[in-house]
mmCIF file of C-alpha atoms and ligand atoms in Angstrom:
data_model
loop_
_atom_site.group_PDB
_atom_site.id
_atom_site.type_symbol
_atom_site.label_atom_id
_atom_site.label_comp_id
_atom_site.label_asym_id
_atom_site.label_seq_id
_atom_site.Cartn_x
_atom_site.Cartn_y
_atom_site.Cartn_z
ATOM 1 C CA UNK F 1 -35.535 -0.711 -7.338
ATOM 2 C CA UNK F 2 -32.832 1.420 -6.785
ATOM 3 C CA UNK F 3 -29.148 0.254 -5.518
ATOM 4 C CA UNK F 4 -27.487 1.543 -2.394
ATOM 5 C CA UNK F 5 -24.723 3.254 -3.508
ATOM 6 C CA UNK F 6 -21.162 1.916 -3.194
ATOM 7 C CA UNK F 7 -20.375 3.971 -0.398
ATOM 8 C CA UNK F 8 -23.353 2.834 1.627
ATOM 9 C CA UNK F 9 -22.487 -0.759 0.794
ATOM 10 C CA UNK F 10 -18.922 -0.135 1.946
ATOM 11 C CA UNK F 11 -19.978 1.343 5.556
ATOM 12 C CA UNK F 12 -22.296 -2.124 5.785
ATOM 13 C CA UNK F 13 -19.087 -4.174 4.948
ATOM 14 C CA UNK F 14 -17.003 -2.265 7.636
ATOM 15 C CA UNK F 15 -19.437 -2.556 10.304
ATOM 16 C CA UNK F 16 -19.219 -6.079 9.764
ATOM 17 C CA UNK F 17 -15.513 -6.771 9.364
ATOM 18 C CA UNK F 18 -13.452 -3.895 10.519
ATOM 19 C CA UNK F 19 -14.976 -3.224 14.026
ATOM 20 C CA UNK F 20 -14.510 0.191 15.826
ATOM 21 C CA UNK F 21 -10.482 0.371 16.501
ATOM 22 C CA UNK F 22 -8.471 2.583 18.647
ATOM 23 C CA UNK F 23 -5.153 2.750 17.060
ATOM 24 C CA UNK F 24 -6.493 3.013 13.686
ATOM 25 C CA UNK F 25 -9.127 5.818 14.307
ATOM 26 C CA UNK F 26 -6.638 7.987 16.303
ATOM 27 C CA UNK F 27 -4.452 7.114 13.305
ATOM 28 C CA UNK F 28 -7.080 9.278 10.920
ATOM 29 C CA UNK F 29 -7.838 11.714 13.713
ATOM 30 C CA UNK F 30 -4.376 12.198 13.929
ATOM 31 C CA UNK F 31 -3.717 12.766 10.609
ATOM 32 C CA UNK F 32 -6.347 15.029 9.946
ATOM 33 C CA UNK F 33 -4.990 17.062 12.508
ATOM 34 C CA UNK F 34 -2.474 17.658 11.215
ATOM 35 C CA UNK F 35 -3.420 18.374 7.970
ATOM 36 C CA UNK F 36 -2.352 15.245 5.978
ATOM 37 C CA UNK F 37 -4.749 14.442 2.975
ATOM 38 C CA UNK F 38 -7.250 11.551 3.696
ATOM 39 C CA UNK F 39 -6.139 9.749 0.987
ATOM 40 C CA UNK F 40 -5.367 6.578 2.641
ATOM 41 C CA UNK F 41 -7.168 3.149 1.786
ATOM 42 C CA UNK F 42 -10.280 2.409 3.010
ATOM 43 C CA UNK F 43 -11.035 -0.049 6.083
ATOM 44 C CA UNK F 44 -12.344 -2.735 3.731
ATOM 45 C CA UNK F 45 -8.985 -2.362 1.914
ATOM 46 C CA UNK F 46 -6.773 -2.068 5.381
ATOM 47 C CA UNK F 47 -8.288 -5.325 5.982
ATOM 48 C CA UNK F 48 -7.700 -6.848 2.474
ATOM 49 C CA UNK F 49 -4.403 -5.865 2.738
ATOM 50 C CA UNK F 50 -3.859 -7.422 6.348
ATOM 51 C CA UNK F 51 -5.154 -10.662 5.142
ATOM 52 C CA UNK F 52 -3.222 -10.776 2.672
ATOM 53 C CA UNK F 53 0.109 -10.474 4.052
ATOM 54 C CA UNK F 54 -1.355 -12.929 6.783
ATOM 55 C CA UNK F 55 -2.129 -15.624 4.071
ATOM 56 C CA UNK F 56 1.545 -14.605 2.502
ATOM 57 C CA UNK F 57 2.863 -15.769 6.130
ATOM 58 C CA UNK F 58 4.942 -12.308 5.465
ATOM 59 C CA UNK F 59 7.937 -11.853 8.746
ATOM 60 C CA UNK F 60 9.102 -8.848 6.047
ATOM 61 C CA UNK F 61 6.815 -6.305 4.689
ATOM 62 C CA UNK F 62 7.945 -3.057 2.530
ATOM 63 C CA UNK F 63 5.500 -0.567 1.915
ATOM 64 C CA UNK F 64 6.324 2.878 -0.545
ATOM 65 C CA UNK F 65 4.027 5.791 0.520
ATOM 66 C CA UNK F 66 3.121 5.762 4.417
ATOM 67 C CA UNK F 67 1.445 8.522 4.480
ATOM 68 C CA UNK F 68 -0.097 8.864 7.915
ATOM 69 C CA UNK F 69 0.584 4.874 8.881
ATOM 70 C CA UNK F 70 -2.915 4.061 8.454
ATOM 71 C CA UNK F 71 -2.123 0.758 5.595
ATOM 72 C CA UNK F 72 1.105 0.093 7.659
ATOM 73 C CA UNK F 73 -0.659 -0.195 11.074
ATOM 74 C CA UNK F 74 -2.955 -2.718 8.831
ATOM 75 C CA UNK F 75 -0.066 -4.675 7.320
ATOM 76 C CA UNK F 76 2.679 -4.689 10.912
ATOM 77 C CA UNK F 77 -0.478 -6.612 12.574
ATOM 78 C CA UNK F 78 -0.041 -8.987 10.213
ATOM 79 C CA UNK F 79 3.548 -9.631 10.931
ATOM 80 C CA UNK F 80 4.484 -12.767 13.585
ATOM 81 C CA UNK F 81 6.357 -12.368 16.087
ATOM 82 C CA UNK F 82 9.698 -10.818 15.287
ATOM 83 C CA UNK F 83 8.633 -9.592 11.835
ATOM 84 C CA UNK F 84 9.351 -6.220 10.390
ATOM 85 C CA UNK F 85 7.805 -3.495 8.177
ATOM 86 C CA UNK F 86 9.759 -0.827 6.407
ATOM 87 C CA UNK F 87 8.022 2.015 4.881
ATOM 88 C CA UNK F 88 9.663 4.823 2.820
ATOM 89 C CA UNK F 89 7.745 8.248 2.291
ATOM 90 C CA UNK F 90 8.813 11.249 0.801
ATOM 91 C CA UNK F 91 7.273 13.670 3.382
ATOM 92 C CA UNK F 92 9.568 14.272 6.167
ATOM 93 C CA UNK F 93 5.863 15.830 7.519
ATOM 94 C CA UNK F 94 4.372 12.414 7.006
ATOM 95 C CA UNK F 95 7.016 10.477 8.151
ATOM 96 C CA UNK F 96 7.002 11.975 11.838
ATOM 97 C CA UNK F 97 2.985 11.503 11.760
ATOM 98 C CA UNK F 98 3.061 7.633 10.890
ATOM 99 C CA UNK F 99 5.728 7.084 13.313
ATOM 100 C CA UNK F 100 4.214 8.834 16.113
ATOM 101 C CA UNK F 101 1.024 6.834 14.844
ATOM 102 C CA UNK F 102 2.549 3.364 14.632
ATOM 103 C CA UNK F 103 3.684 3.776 18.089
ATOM 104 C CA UNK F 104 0.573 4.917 19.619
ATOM 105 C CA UNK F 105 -0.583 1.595 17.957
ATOM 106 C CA UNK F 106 2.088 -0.485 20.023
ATOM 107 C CA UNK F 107 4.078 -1.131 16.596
ATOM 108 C CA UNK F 108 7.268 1.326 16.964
ATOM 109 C CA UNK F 109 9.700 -1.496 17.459
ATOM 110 C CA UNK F 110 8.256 -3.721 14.177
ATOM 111 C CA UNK F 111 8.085 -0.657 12.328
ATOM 112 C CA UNK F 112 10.357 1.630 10.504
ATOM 113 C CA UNK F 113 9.487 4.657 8.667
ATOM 114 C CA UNK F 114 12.725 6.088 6.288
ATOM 115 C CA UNK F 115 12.487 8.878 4.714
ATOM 116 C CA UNK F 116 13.316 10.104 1.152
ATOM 117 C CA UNK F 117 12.345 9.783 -2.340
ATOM 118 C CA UNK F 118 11.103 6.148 -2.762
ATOM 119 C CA UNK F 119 14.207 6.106 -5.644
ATOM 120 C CA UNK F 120 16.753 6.485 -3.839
ATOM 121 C CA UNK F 121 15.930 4.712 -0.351
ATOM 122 C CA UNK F 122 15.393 1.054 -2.504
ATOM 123 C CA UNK F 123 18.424 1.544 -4.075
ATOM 124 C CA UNK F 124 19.953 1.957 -0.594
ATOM 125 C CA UNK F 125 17.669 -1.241 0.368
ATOM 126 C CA UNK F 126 19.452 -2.876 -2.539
ATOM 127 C CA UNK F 127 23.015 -1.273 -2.136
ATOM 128 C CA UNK F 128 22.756 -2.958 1.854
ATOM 129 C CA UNK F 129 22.109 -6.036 0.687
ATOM 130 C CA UNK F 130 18.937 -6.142 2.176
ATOM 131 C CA UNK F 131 17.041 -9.483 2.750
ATOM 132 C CA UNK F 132 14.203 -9.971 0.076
ATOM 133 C CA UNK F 133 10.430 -8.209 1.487
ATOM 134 C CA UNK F 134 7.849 -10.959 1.655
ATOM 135 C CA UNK F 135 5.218 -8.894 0.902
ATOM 136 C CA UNK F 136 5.390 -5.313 -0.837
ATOM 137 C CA UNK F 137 2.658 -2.303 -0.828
ATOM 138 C CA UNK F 138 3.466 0.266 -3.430
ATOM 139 C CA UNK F 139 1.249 3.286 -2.809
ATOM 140 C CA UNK F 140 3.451 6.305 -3.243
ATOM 141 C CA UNK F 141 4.053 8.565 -6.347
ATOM 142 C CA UNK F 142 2.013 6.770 -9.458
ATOM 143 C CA UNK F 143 3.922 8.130 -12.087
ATOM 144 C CA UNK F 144 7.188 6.581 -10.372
ATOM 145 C CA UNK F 145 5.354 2.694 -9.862
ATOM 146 C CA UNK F 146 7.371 1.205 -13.427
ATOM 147 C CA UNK F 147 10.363 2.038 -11.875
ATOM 148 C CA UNK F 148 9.400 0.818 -8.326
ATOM 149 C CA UNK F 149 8.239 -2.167 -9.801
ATOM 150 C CA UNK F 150 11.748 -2.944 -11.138
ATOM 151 C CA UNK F 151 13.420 -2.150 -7.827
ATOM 152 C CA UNK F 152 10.680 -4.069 -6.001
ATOM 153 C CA UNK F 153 11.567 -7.326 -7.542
ATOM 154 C CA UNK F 154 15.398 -6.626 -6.600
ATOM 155 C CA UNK F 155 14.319 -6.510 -3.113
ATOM 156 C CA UNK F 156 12.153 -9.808 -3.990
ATOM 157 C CA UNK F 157 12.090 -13.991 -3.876
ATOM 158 C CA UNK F 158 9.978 -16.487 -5.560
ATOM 159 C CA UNK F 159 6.721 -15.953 -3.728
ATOM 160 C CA UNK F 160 6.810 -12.549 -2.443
ATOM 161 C CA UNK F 161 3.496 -10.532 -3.070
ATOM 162 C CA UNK F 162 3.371 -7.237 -4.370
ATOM 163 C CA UNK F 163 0.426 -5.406 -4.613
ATOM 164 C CA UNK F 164 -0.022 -1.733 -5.424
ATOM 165 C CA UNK F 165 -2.843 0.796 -5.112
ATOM 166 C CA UNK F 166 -4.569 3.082 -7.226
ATOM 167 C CA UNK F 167 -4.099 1.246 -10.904
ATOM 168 C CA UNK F 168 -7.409 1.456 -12.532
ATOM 169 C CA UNK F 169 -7.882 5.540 -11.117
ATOM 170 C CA UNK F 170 -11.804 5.376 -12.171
ATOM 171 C CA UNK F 171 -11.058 4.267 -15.867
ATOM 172 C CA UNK F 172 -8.506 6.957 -16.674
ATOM 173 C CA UNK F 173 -6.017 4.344 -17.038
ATOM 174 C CA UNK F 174 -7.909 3.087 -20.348
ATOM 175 C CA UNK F 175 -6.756 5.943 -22.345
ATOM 176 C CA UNK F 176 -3.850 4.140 -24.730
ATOM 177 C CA UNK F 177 -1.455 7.303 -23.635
ATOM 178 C CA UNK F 178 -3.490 8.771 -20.449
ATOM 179 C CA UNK F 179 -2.627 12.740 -20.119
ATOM 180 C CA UNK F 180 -2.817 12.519 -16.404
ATOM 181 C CA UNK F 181 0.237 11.884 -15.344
ATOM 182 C CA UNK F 182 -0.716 9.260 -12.074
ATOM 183 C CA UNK F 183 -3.202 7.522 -15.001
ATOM 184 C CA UNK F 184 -0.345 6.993 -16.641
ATOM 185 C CA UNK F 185 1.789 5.700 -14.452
ATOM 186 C CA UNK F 186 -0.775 3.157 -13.838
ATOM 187 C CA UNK F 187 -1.132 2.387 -17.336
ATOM 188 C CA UNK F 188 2.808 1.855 -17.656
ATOM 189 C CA UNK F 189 2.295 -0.387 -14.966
ATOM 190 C CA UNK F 190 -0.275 -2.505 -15.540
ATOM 191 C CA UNK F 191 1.131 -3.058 -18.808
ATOM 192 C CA UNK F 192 4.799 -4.255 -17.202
ATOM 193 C CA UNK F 193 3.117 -6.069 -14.779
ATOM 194 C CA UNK F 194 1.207 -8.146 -17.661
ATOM 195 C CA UNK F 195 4.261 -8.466 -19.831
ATOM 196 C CA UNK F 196 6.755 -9.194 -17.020
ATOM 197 C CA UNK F 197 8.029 -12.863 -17.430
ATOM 198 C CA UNK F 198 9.069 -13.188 -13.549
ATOM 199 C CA UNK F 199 5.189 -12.412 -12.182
ATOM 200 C CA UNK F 200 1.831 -14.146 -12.258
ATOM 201 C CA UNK F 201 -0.531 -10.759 -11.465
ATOM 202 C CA UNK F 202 -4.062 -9.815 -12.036
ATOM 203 C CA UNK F 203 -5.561 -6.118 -11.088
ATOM 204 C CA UNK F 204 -9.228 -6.000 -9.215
ATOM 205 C CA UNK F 205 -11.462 -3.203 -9.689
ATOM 206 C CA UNK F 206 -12.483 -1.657 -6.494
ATOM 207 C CA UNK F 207 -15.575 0.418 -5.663
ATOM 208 C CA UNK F 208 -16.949 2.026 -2.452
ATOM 209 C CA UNK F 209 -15.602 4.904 -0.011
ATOM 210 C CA UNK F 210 -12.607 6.225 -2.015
ATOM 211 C CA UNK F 211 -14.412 5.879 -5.696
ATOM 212 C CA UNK F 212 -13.722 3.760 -8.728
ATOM 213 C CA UNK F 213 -10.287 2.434 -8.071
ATOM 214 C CA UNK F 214 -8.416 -1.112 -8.544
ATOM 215 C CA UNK F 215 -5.781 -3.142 -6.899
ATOM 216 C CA UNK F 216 -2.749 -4.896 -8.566
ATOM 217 C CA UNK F 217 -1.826 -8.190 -6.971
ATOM 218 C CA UNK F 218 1.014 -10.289 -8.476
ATOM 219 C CA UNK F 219 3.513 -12.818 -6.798
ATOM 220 C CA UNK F 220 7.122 -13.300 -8.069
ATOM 221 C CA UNK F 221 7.849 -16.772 -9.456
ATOM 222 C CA UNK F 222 9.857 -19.517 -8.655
HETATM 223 N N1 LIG Q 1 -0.223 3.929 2.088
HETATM 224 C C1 LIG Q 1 -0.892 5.069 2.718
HETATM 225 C C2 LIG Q 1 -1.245 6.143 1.691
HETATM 226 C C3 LIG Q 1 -0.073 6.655 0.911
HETATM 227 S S1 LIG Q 1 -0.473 8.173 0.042
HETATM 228 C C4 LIG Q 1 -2.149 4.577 3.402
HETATM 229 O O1 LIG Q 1 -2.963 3.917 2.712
HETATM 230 O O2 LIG Q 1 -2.338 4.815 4.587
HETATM 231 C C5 LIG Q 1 1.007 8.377 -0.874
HETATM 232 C C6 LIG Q 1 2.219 8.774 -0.047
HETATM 233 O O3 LIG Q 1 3.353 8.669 -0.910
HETATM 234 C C7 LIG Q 1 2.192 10.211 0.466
HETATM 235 O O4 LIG Q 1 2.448 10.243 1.852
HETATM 236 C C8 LIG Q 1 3.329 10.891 -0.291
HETATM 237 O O5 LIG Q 1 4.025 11.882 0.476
HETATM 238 C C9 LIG Q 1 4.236 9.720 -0.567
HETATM 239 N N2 LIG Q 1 5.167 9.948 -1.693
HETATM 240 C C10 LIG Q 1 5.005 10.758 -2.757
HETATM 241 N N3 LIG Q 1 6.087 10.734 -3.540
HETATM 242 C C11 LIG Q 1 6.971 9.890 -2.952
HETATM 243 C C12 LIG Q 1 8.278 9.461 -3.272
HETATM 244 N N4 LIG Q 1 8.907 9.880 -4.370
HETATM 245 N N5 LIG Q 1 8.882 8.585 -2.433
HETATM 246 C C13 LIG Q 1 8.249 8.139 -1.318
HETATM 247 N N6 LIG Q 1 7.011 8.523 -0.968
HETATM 248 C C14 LIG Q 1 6.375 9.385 -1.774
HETATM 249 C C1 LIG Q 2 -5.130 9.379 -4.171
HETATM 250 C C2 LIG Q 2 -5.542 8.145 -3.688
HETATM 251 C C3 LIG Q 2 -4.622 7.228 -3.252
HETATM 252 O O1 LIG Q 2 -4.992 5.996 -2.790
HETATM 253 C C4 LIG Q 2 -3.273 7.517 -3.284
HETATM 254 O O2 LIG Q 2 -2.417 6.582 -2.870
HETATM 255 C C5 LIG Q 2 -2.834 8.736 -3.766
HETATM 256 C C6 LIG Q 2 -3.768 9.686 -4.209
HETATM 257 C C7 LIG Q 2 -6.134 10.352 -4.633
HETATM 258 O O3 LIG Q 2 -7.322 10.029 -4.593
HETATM 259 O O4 LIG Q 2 -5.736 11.446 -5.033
HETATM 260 MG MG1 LIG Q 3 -3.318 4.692 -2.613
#
């Protein structure tokens, strides 16, 4: 007997949990539009990442790399009333998409979309004196995610969740010094993430729509 594939088993598993949804498909059709790659995370994942900040009881929420807004729509419907989610992206292109995206969703005043290089809007986070991010997504630039990892747990507490996308890039990342540079970056960072006295993490392999990927969760200590 053959298997369905991944993908097939993925379209079953979003028929049954992420039903057909306004906001989030003009989201992609938007996007696609203009011209912004689909490289978003799939429904299955919008909806891990939802519950996740839900079972986090996140009211702040910081993801890097918005992209078109499709993860952030996911993660500012998590938020209770009053909550927030910042999101930095590079793309001033992008930026103008998710926002326009996030408030065809209803989320423009929960939402905030800065732009700039990931690097230097945390350390403006951290300069401000920002209060610590419940829950963090990092999903921009791979090669960058040690670095964001450090400046994530400046902008943390004991207990916030970070998670971050794209670590296992379908095996690359086993290489001891991977040549790509994004299978790299992962490899840098699962390896700080393991080693890192002030989190408890574990990365999950992930198949289906966008290929053989994984998912890094961790929490920050008490
Ligand atoms: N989280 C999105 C996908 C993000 S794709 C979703 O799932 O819907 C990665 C994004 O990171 C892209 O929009 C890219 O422009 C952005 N990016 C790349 N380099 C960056 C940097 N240095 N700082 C901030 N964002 C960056
Ligand atoms: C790709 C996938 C991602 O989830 C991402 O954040 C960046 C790039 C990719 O498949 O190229
Ligand atoms: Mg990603």
């Amino acid at each position: 007997m053959t298997s369905p594939s991944y993908a097939a088993i993925d379209q079953y598993l979003e028929q049954l949990f992420t039903p057909p949804d306004e906001a989030l498909e003009h989201a992609l059709r938007a996007s696609e539009a203009a011209g912004l790659p689909a490289i978003q995370v799939s429904a299955t994942q919008g909806k891990f990442l939802h519950l996740m900040a839900r079972m986090a009881g996140a009211r702040r929420i910081l993801e890097l790399g918005t992209l078109g807004g499709y993860s952030a729509i996911w993660l500012a419907r998590a938020l209770p009333q009053g909550g927030r989610l910042v999101s930095l992206e590079f793309d001033p292109k992008h930026a103008a998409v998710a926002r326009a995206n996030l408030a065809h969703a209803g989320l423009a005043d929960c939402t905030e979309v800065i732009v700039g290089a990931a690097l230097d809007t945390l350390a403006t986070l951290v300069q401000r004196g920002s209060a610590p991010f419940d829950f963090i997504f990092i999903d921009a630039d791979k090669p960058n995610y040690p670095t964001y990892l450090d400046w994530c747990l400046r902008l943390s507490r004991p207990g916030t969740v970070i998670v971050a996308d794209n670590v296992v890039r379908s095996g690359a990342v086993l290489a001891p010094a991977p040549s790509d540079a994004n299978a790299h970056g992962a490899h840098a960072f699962n390896a700080q993430l393991a080693a890192d006295a002030r989190l408890d993490a574990t990365v999950l392999q992930l198949v289906g729509g966008k290929g053989h990927d994984g998912m890094a969760i961790a929490i920050v200590k008490g």
